[in-house]
Amino acid sequence: MRFRSSTGLAAIVTAAALALTACGSGAGTTGGSTSSDGKVDGTGKTLNVLTGVLPQYPEQQKQWQADIAAKFKAETGADVKFETFASANDELTRIQTSVVSGQGPDIYGLGTTFTPTAYATKAFVTLSDDDWKKVGGKDRFNQAALGISGPDADHQAGIPFVSRPFVMAYNKDLLAAAGIDKPATSWNELAAQAKKMTKDGTFGIATGYKDNFDPWKFIWAMAVQAGNPLVDGNKLKMDDPTVKKAYQTYFGWLTNDKVVDPASVGWSNSNAVAAFASGKAGYLMMTTSSSIPTLSSSAVAGKFAYTLMPTTPPGESSPKGDGANAASILSGDNLVVADYSKQKDLAFAYIKLITSKDEQLNYQKIFGDLPANAEALASLTDPVLKPIADAAAKSKATPFTGAWGDIQLGLLNVTVQSIPDLSRGSIDGSALETRIKEAQTKGQASLDRASKG
């Protein structure tokens, strides 16, 4: 994974945004005609939608896209063309490319942590009251999901699509067999419990070190829980000792504790889910409700449950600051509409369709993600979802800065650069420090540019 131009994103997108503003960037061109009853006629038009790949459910995603496109066609007369990205780096590059060129998808489905970067470009629609009405009104959405839609309640670009708070799953039978009466609440306790369950081809923890999205979230969580917010005003604190301790803990599950399958060096999250689903792991880390469809039809059906991830940082007896409220990042997907789009009314009509109660419940049934639609969310009564709802209540937003995309990728890149060492079974402390310092330097430069912009 390479940082193709990503560290220069803040400077590039600022200039691009000014150029787009100067030439109009399609602003004021809505696309389609709207009748008195609010229906949009998009006959003969095509709406382009960019969204992330769902690696656990590739066929289901294709079918859902075909079904929703058919419904949208019946409603508006317009076609929908889907494009996908497969990694956080690809996600950032797609934003960058479209901003620079002033063309591309009409709608972007982005992970919530990339919303600040998208907002900072000024290349996406900052939603007016009228825009919110076109998607069903702001009251349609779970208000907590709006927490990272923009820098404040009056300046928002992200429309919540799904909520995806992170939790860990555990195998009730394996914990009981190891004499463990309740799941761990600290990272130290997690490692100790995992050791008790690691034997005979079964491991205490399932995680994917080569996942394209998740590794940085462990580091963020442990650092924040230790009292380090990573971004403190205009200062980046990635070179703080709490960050190195977090990496050592995360890598140590493999190198020191030996509680993860050595093959996990090459795993994505979907591989970790598969290992847990086969009954070969006590804990499945950094998972979401999207794992429910898989686990409920696997060897661990009826034997698994979800719980909050630890909130007590490594080496400590309690969380620091508001670390107890950092069980998860404020996570999910937001939908943003490109300012250059000439089909904004069609875009809002599509968003209104997929955020309706019925479509949100259908999506939840297929993929497991929690609805962002408030009415749909309130209608879910499955007790297995309660710990996930608790995690949503104890989720903390990542810093709202246009530099966060670069910072996030910097955290991830430390893991990427460490994969060869992990494959050999050890991490050199000085090499780890060097990687963190490089990420600190690049991240601080991006934060400086964002602050000036």
CSV table of C-alpha atoms in Angstrom, one decimal, residues 103-440:
chain,number,residue,atom,x,y,z
A,103,GLN,CA,-15.9,15.2,-12.3
A,104,GLY,CA,-16.7,11.7,-11.1
A,105,PRO,CA,-19.4,10.1,-9.1
A,106,ASP,CA,-22.5,12.1,-8.1
A,107,ILE,CA,-22.7,10.4,-4.7
A,108,TYR,CA,-19.9,9.1,-2.5
A,109,GLY,CA,-20.5,6.5,0.2
A,110,LEU,CA,-17.7,7.2,2.6
A,111,GLY,CA,-16.6,5.9,5.9
A,112,THR,CA,-17.4,8.4,8.6
A,113,THR,CA,-13.7,9.1,9.3
A,114,PHE,CA,-13.2,10.4,5.8
A,115,THR,CA,-16.1,12.9,6.0
A,116,PRO,CA,-13.9,15.6,7.5
A,117,THR,CA,-11.5,15.2,4.6
A,118,ALA,CA,-14.3,15.4,2.1
A,119,TYR,CA,-15.8,18.4,3.8
A,120,ALA,CA,-12.5,20.3,3.9
A,121,THR,CA,-12.2,20.1,0.1
A,122,LYS,CA,-15.4,22.3,-0.3
A,123,ALA,CA,-16.1,20.1,-3.3
A,124,PHE,CA,-19.2,18.5,-1.7
A,125,VAL,CA,-22.6,20.0,-1.0
A,126,THR,CA,-23.0,21.6,2.4
A,127,LEU,CA,-26.6,20.7,3.1
A,128,SER,CA,-29.2,23.4,3.3
A,129,ASP,CA,-32.6,23.0,5.1
A,130,ASP,CA,-34.1,22.4,1.6
A,131,ASP,CA,-31.5,19.7,0.9
A,132,TRP,CA,-32.4,17.9,4.1
A,133,LYS,CA,-36.1,18.1,3.2
A,134,LYS,CA,-35.3,16.4,-0.1
A,135,VAL,CA,-33.8,13.4,1.8
A,136,GLY,CA,-36.7,13.1,4.2
A,137,GLY,CA,-35.7,15.7,6.8
A,138,LYS,CA,-32.9,15.7,9.4
A,139,ASP,CA,-35.3,14.2,11.9
A,140,ARG,CA,-35.5,11.0,9.9
A,141,PHE,CA,-32.0,10.1,11.2
A,142,ASN,CA,-30.6,8.9,14.5
A,143,GLN,CA,-29.2,12.1,15.8
A,144,ALA,CA,-26.1,10.4,17.2
A,145,ALA,CA,-25.2,9.3,13.7
A,146,LEU,CA,-25.0,13.0,12.7
A,147,GLY,CA,-22.0,13.5,15.1
A,148,ILE,CA,-19.4,13.5,12.3
A,149,SER,CA,-21.5,14.9,9.4
A,150,GLY,CA,-19.8,18.3,9.6
A,151,PRO,CA,-17.9,20.6,12.0
A,152,ASP,CA,-21.1,21.8,13.6
A,153,ALA,CA,-24.9,21.3,13.3
A,154,ASP,CA,-25.3,24.2,10.8
A,155,HIS,CA,-22.5,23.0,8.4
A,156,GLN,CA,-23.0,19.4,7.5
A,157,ALA,CA,-22.2,17.4,4.3
A,158,GLY,CA,-22.5,13.8,5.4
A,159,ILE,CA,-25.9,12.2,5.4
A,160,PRO,CA,-25.9,9.1,7.6
A,161,PHE,CA,-26.5,5.8,5.8
A,162,VAL,CA,-25.6,3.1,8.3
A,163,SER,CA,-24.1,2.9,11.8
A,164,ARG,CA,-21.3,0.5,12.4
A,165,PRO,CA,-19.9,0.7,16.0
A,166,PHE,CA,-17.1,-1.7,16.8
A,167,VAL,CA,-17.3,-4.4,19.3
A,168,MET,CA,-15.7,-7.8,19.9
A,169,ALA,CA,-17.4,-11.1,19.6
A,170,TYR,CA,-16.6,-14.0,22.0
A,171,ASN,CA,-17.2,-17.7,22.0
A,172,LYS,CA,-19.2,-18.4,25.1
A,173,ASP,CA,-18.1,-22.1,25.2
A,174,LEU,CA,-14.4,-21.4,24.8
A,175,LEU,CA,-14.5,-18.8,27.6
A,176,ALA,CA,-16.4,-21.1,29.9
A,177,ALA,CA,-14.0,-24.0,29.2
A,178,ALA,CA,-11.1,-21.8,30.1
A,179,GLY,CA,-12.7,-20.8,33.4
A,180,ILE,CA,-13.5,-17.2,32.3
A,181,ASP,CA,-16.7,-16.0,33.7
A,182,LYS,CA,-17.0,-12.6,31.9
A,183,PRO,CA,-15.3,-10.9,28.9
A,184,ALA,CA,-12.2,-8.7,29.4
A,185,THR,CA,-12.6,-5.0,30.0
A,186,SER,CA,-8.9,-4.0,29.8
A,187,TRP,CA,-6.4,-4.8,27.1
A,188,ASN,CA,-4.1,-6.5,29.7
A,189,GLU,CA,-7.0,-8.7,30.8
A,190,LEU,CA,-7.8,-9.5,27.2
A,191,ALA,CA,-4.2,-10.8,26.6
A,192,ALA,CA,-4.3,-12.9,29.8
A,193,GLN,CA,-7.7,-14.5,28.9
A,194,ALA,CA,-6.5,-15.1,25.3
A,195,LYS,CA,-3.5,-17.1,26.6
A,196,LYS,CA,-5.9,-19.4,28.5
A,197,MET,CA,-7.8,-20.2,25.3
A,198,THR,CA,-4.8,-20.7,23.0
A,199,LYS,CA,-4.1,-24.4,22.6
A,200,ASP,CA,-4.6,-27.3,20.2
A,201,GLY,CA,-5.0,-25.2,17.1
A,202,THR,CA,-7.4,-22.7,18.8
A,203,PHE,CA,-6.3,-19.2,19.5
A,204,GLY,CA,-7.5,-16.6,22.0
A,205,ILE,CA,-7.8,-13.8,19.5
A,206,ALA,CA,-8.8,-13.5,15.8
A,207,THR,CA,-7.7,-10.4,14.0
A,208,GLY,CA,-6.4,-9.4,10.6
A,209,TYR,CA,-3.1,-7.5,10.5
A,210,LYS,CA,-3.3,-6.9,6.8
A,211,ASP,CA,-6.8,-5.5,6.7
A,212,ASN,CA,-7.1,-2.4,4.6
A,213,PHE,CA,-9.2,-0.5,7.2
A,214,ASP,CA,-9.0,-1.7,10.8
A,215,PRO,CA,-5.5,-1.8,12.2
A,216,TRP,CA,-5.2,1.9,12.9
A,217,LYS,CA,-8.4,1.8,15.0
A,218,PHE,CA,-6.7,-0.3,17.7
A,219,ILE,CA,-4.0,2.3,18.0
A,220,TRP,CA,-6.4,5.1,18.1
A,221,ALA,CA,-8.5,3.4,20.8
A,222,MET,CA,-5.6,2.5,23.1
A,223,ALA,CA,-4.1,6.0,22.7
A,224,VAL,CA,-7.3,7.9,23.4
A,225,GLN,CA,-8.1,5.6,26.3
A,226,ALA,CA,-4.7,6.5,27.7
A,227,GLY,CA,-5.5,10.2,27.6
A,228,ASN,CA,-3.9,11.0,24.2
A,229,PRO,CA,-6.4,12.4,21.7
A,230,LEU,CA,-3.8,12.2,18.9
A,231,VAL,CA,-4.9,15.6,17.6
A,232,ASP,CA,-4.6,18.4,20.2
A,233,GLY,CA,-5.6,21.7,18.6
A,234,ASN,CA,-3.0,22.2,15.8
A,235,LYS,CA,-0.6,19.6,17.3
A,236,LEU,CA,-0.3,16.0,16.3
A,237,LYS,CA,0.7,13.6,19.1
A,238,MET,CA,1.4,10.4,17.1
A,239,ASP,CA,4.9,10.3,18.6
A,240,ASP,CA,3.6,10.2,22.1
A,241,PRO,CA,4.6,7.1,24.2
A,242,THR,CA,1.0,6.0,24.3
A,243,VAL,CA,1.1,5.4,20.6
A,244,LYS,CA,4.2,3.2,20.7
A,245,LYS,CA,2.7,1.3,23.6
A,246,ALA,CA,-0.4,0.7,21.6
A,247,TYR,CA,1.5,-0.7,18.6
A,248,GLN,CA,3.6,-2.9,21.0
A,249,THR,CA,0.4,-4.3,22.5
A,250,TYR,CA,-1.3,-4.9,19.2
A,251,PHE,CA,1.7,-6.5,17.6
A,252,GLY,CA,2.5,-8.3,20.8
A,253,TRP,CA,-0.5,-10.6,20.5
A,254,LEU,CA,1.5,-12.2,17.7
A,255,THR,CA,5.1,-11.7,18.7
A,256,ASN,CA,5.0,-12.0,22.5
A,257,ASP,CA,1.7,-13.4,23.7
A,258,LYS,CA,1.4,-15.8,20.7
A,259,VAL,CA,-2.4,-15.7,21.1
A,260,VAL,CA,-3.2,-15.2,17.4
A,261,ASP,CA,-2.8,-17.5,14.4
A,262,PRO,CA,0.5,-16.7,12.8
A,263,ALA,CA,-1.4,-16.7,9.5
A,264,SER,CA,-3.2,-13.6,10.6
A,265,VAL,CA,-0.2,-11.5,9.4
A,266,GLY,CA,-1.8,-11.9,6.0
A,267,TRP,CA,-5.4,-11.8,7.0
A,268,SER,CA,-8.1,-9.2,6.3
A,269,ASN,CA,-11.0,-8.8,8.7
A,270,SER,CA,-13.1,-11.3,6.6
A,271,ASN,CA,-10.4,-14.0,7.3
A,272,ALA,CA,-10.6,-13.3,11.0
A,273,VAL,CA,-14.4,-13.6,10.9
A,274,ALA,CA,-14.1,-16.9,9.1
A,275,ALA,CA,-11.6,-18.2,11.8
A,276,PHE,CA,-13.9,-17.2,14.6
A,277,ALA,CA,-16.9,-18.6,12.7
A,278,SER,CA,-15.2,-22.0,12.5
A,279,GLY,CA,-14.9,-22.1,16.3
A,280,LYS,CA,-11.1,-21.6,16.3
A,281,ALA,CA,-10.9,-18.4,18.3
A,282,GLY,CA,-12.1,-17.1,21.6
A,283,TYR,CA,-12.4,-13.5,20.6
A,284,LEU,CA,-13.1,-11.8,17.3
A,285,MET,CA,-11.7,-8.2,17.5
A,286,MET,CA,-12.9,-5.0,15.9
A,287,THR,CA,-16.1,-6.5,14.4
A,288,THR,CA,-19.5,-5.0,13.8
A,289,SER,CA,-23.1,-6.1,13.5
A,290,SER,CA,-22.2,-6.9,9.9
A,291,SER,CA,-20.8,-10.1,11.1
A,292,ILE,CA,-24.2,-11.3,12.4
A,293,PRO,CA,-25.4,-12.9,9.1
A,294,THR,CA,-22.1,-14.9,8.8
A,295,LEU,CA,-21.9,-16.0,12.5
A,296,SER,CA,-25.5,-16.9,12.8
A,297,SER,CA,-25.2,-19.5,10.0
A,298,SER,CA,-21.8,-20.9,11.1
A,299,ALA,CA,-20.4,-23.4,13.6
A,300,VAL,CA,-20.7,-20.9,16.4
A,301,ALA,CA,-24.4,-20.1,15.9
A,302,GLY,CA,-25.9,-19.8,19.3
A,303,LYS,CA,-22.5,-19.9,20.9
A,304,PHE,CA,-21.3,-16.3,20.4
A,305,ALA,CA,-22.2,-13.0,21.9
A,306,TYR,CA,-20.9,-9.4,21.5
A,307,THR,CA,-19.4,-7.1,24.1
A,308,LEU,CA,-17.7,-3.8,24.3
A,309,MET,CA,-14.0,-3.8,23.4
A,310,PRO,CA,-11.7,-3.0,26.3
A,311,THR,CA,-11.6,0.7,27.4
A,312,THR,CA,-8.8,0.4,30.0
A,313,PRO,CA,-5.5,1.1,28.1
A,314,PRO,CA,-2.5,-1.2,28.2
A,315,GLY,CA,-0.6,-1.2,31.5
A,316,GLU,CA,-3.3,0.9,33.3
A,317,SER,CA,-6.0,0.0,35.8
A,318,SER,CA,-8.6,2.5,34.5
A,319,PRO,CA,-9.3,4.7,31.5
A,320,LYS,CA,-7.8,8.2,31.4
A,321,GLY,CA,-9.8,11.3,30.7
A,322,ASP,CA,-13.0,10.4,28.8
A,323,GLY,CA,-11.4,7.1,27.6
A,324,ALA,CA,-14.3,5.1,29.0
A,325,ASN,CA,-16.4,6.7,26.2
A,326,ALA,CA,-13.9,5.4,23.5
A,327,ALA,CA,-15.1,1.9,23.2
A,328,SER,CA,-15.4,2.5,19.4
A,329,ILE,CA,-14.8,5.3,16.9
A,330,LEU,CA,-18.0,6.9,15.8
A,331,SER,CA,-18.3,4.6,12.8
A,332,GLY,CA,-20.5,4.0,9.8
A,333,ASP,CA,-21.0,5.3,6.4
A,334,ASN,CA,-22.0,8.8,5.3
A,335,LEU,CA,-23.3,9.8,1.9
A,336,VAL,CA,-22.0,13.0,0.4
A,337,VAL,CA,-23.1,14.7,-2.9
A,338,ALA,CA,-20.5,16.1,-5.2
A,339,ASP,CA,-20.9,19.9,-5.7
A,340,TYR,CA,-19.9,19.4,-9.4
A,341,SER,CA,-22.8,17.0,-9.9
A,342,LYS,CA,-25.4,18.2,-12.5
A,343,GLN,CA,-27.9,15.7,-11.0
A,344,LYS,CA,-28.3,16.8,-7.4
A,345,ASP,CA,-32.0,16.4,-7.2
A,346,LEU,CA,-31.6,12.8,-8.5
A,347,ALA,CA,-28.9,12.3,-5.9
A,348,PHE,CA,-31.1,13.4,-3.1
A,349,ALA,CA,-33.9,11.3,-4.4
A,350,TYR,CA,-31.7,8.2,-4.3
A,351,ILE,CA,-30.5,9.0,-0.8
A,352,LYS,CA,-34.1,9.5,0.3
A,353,LEU,CA,-34.9,6.0,-1.0
A,354,ILE,CA,-32.0,4.1,0.6
A,355,THR,CA,-32.5,5.9,3.9
A,356,SER,CA,-36.2,5.1,4.2
A,357,LYS,CA,-37.3,2.8,7.0
A,358,ASP,CA,-38.1,-0.1,4.8
A,359,GLU,CA,-34.9,0.0,2.8
A,360,GLN,CA,-32.8,0.5,6.0
A,361,LEU,CA,-34.4,-2.6,7.6
A,362,ASN,CA,-33.9,-4.6,4.4
A,363,TYR,CA,-30.2,-3.6,4.3
A,364,GLN,CA,-29.8,-4.5,8.0
A,365,LYS,CA,-31.3,-7.9,7.4
A,366,ILE,CA,-28.9,-8.6,4.6
A,367,PHE,CA,-25.7,-7.0,5.8
A,368,GLY,CA,-26.2,-6.6,9.6
A,369,ASP,CA,-25.3,-2.9,9.7
A,370,LEU,CA,-27.4,-0.8,12.1
A,371,PRO,CA,-29.8,1.6,10.4
A,372,ALA,CA,-29.2,5.3,10.5
A,373,ASN,CA,-32.9,5.9,10.1
A,374,ALA,CA,-34.2,6.6,13.6
A,375,GLU,CA,-37.5,4.8,13.2
A,376,ALA,CA,-35.9,1.7,11.7
A,377,LEU,CA,-33.3,1.6,14.5
A,378,ALA,CA,-35.9,1.9,17.2
A,379,SER,CA,-37.8,-1.1,15.7
A,380,LEU,CA,-34.9,-3.5,16.2
A,381,THR,CA,-35.5,-5.7,19.3
A,382,ASP,CA,-33.0,-8.5,18.8
A,383,PRO,CA,-31.1,-8.8,22.2
A,384,VAL,CA,-27.9,-9.8,20.4
A,385,LEU,CA,-27.8,-6.1,19.2
A,386,LYS,CA,-27.8,-4.6,22.7
A,387,PRO,CA,-24.0,-4.6,23.2
A,388,ILE,CA,-23.7,-3.0,19.8
A,389,ALA,CA,-26.1,-0.3,20.7
A,390,ASP,CA,-24.1,0.2,23.9
A,391,ALA,CA,-21.0,0.6,21.8
A,392,ALA,CA,-22.8,3.2,19.7
A,393,ALA,CA,-23.5,5.2,22.9
A,394,LYS,CA,-19.9,4.9,23.9
A,395,SER,CA,-18.4,5.9,20.6
A,396,LYS,CA,-16.1,8.8,20.2
A,397,ALA,CA,-15.7,10.8,17.0
A,398,THR,CA,-12.3,11.0,15.4
A,399,PRO,CA,-11.0,14.6,15.1
A,400,PHE,CA,-12.9,16.7,12.6
A,401,THR,CA,-10.0,18.0,10.5
A,402,GLY,CA,-9.3,17.8,6.8
A,403,ALA,CA,-5.9,16.2,7.7
A,404,TRP,CA,-7.5,13.2,9.4
A,405,GLY,CA,-7.5,11.1,6.2
A,406,ASP,CA,-3.7,11.5,6.0
A,407,ILE,CA,-3.3,10.9,9.7
A,408,GLN,CA,-5.4,7.8,9.6
A,409,LEU,CA,-3.4,6.4,6.7
A,410,GLY,CA,-0.2,7.2,8.5
A,411,LEU,CA,-1.3,5.1,11.5
A,412,LEU,CA,-2.3,2.3,9.1
A,413,ASN,CA,1.0,2.6,7.2
A,414,VAL,CA,3.0,1.9,10.3
A,415,THR,CA,1.3,-1.5,10.4
A,416,VAL,CA,1.8,-2.0,6.7
A,417,GLN,CA,5.5,-1.3,7.0
A,418,SER,CA,5.7,-3.7,10.0
A,419,ILE,CA,4.2,-6.7,8.2
A,420,PRO,CA,7.5,-8.1,7.1
A,421,ASP,CA,8.8,-8.0,10.7
A,422,LEU,CA,5.6,-9.6,12.0
A,423,SER,CA,6.0,-12.4,9.4
A,424,ARG,CA,9.4,-13.1,11.0
A,425,GLY,CA,7.8,-13.1,14.5
A,426,SER,CA,9.3,-10.0,16.0
A,427,ILE,CA,9.3,-6.2,15.9
A,428,ASP,CA,12.4,-4.1,16.3
A,429,GLY,CA,11.7,-1.3,18.7
A,430,SER,CA,13.9,1.3,17.0
A,431,ALA,CA,12.4,0.5,13.6
A,432,LEU,CA,8.9,0.9,15.1
A,433,GLU,CA,9.9,4.3,16.5
A,434,THR,CA,11.3,5.4,13.1
A,435,ARG,CA,8.0,4.5,11.4
A,436,ILE,CA,6.0,6.3,14.0
A,437,LYS,CA,8.2,9.4,13.7
A,438,GLU,CA,7.9,9.4,9.9
A,439,ALA,CA,4.1,9.2,10.2
A,440,GLN,CA,4.2,12.0,12.8
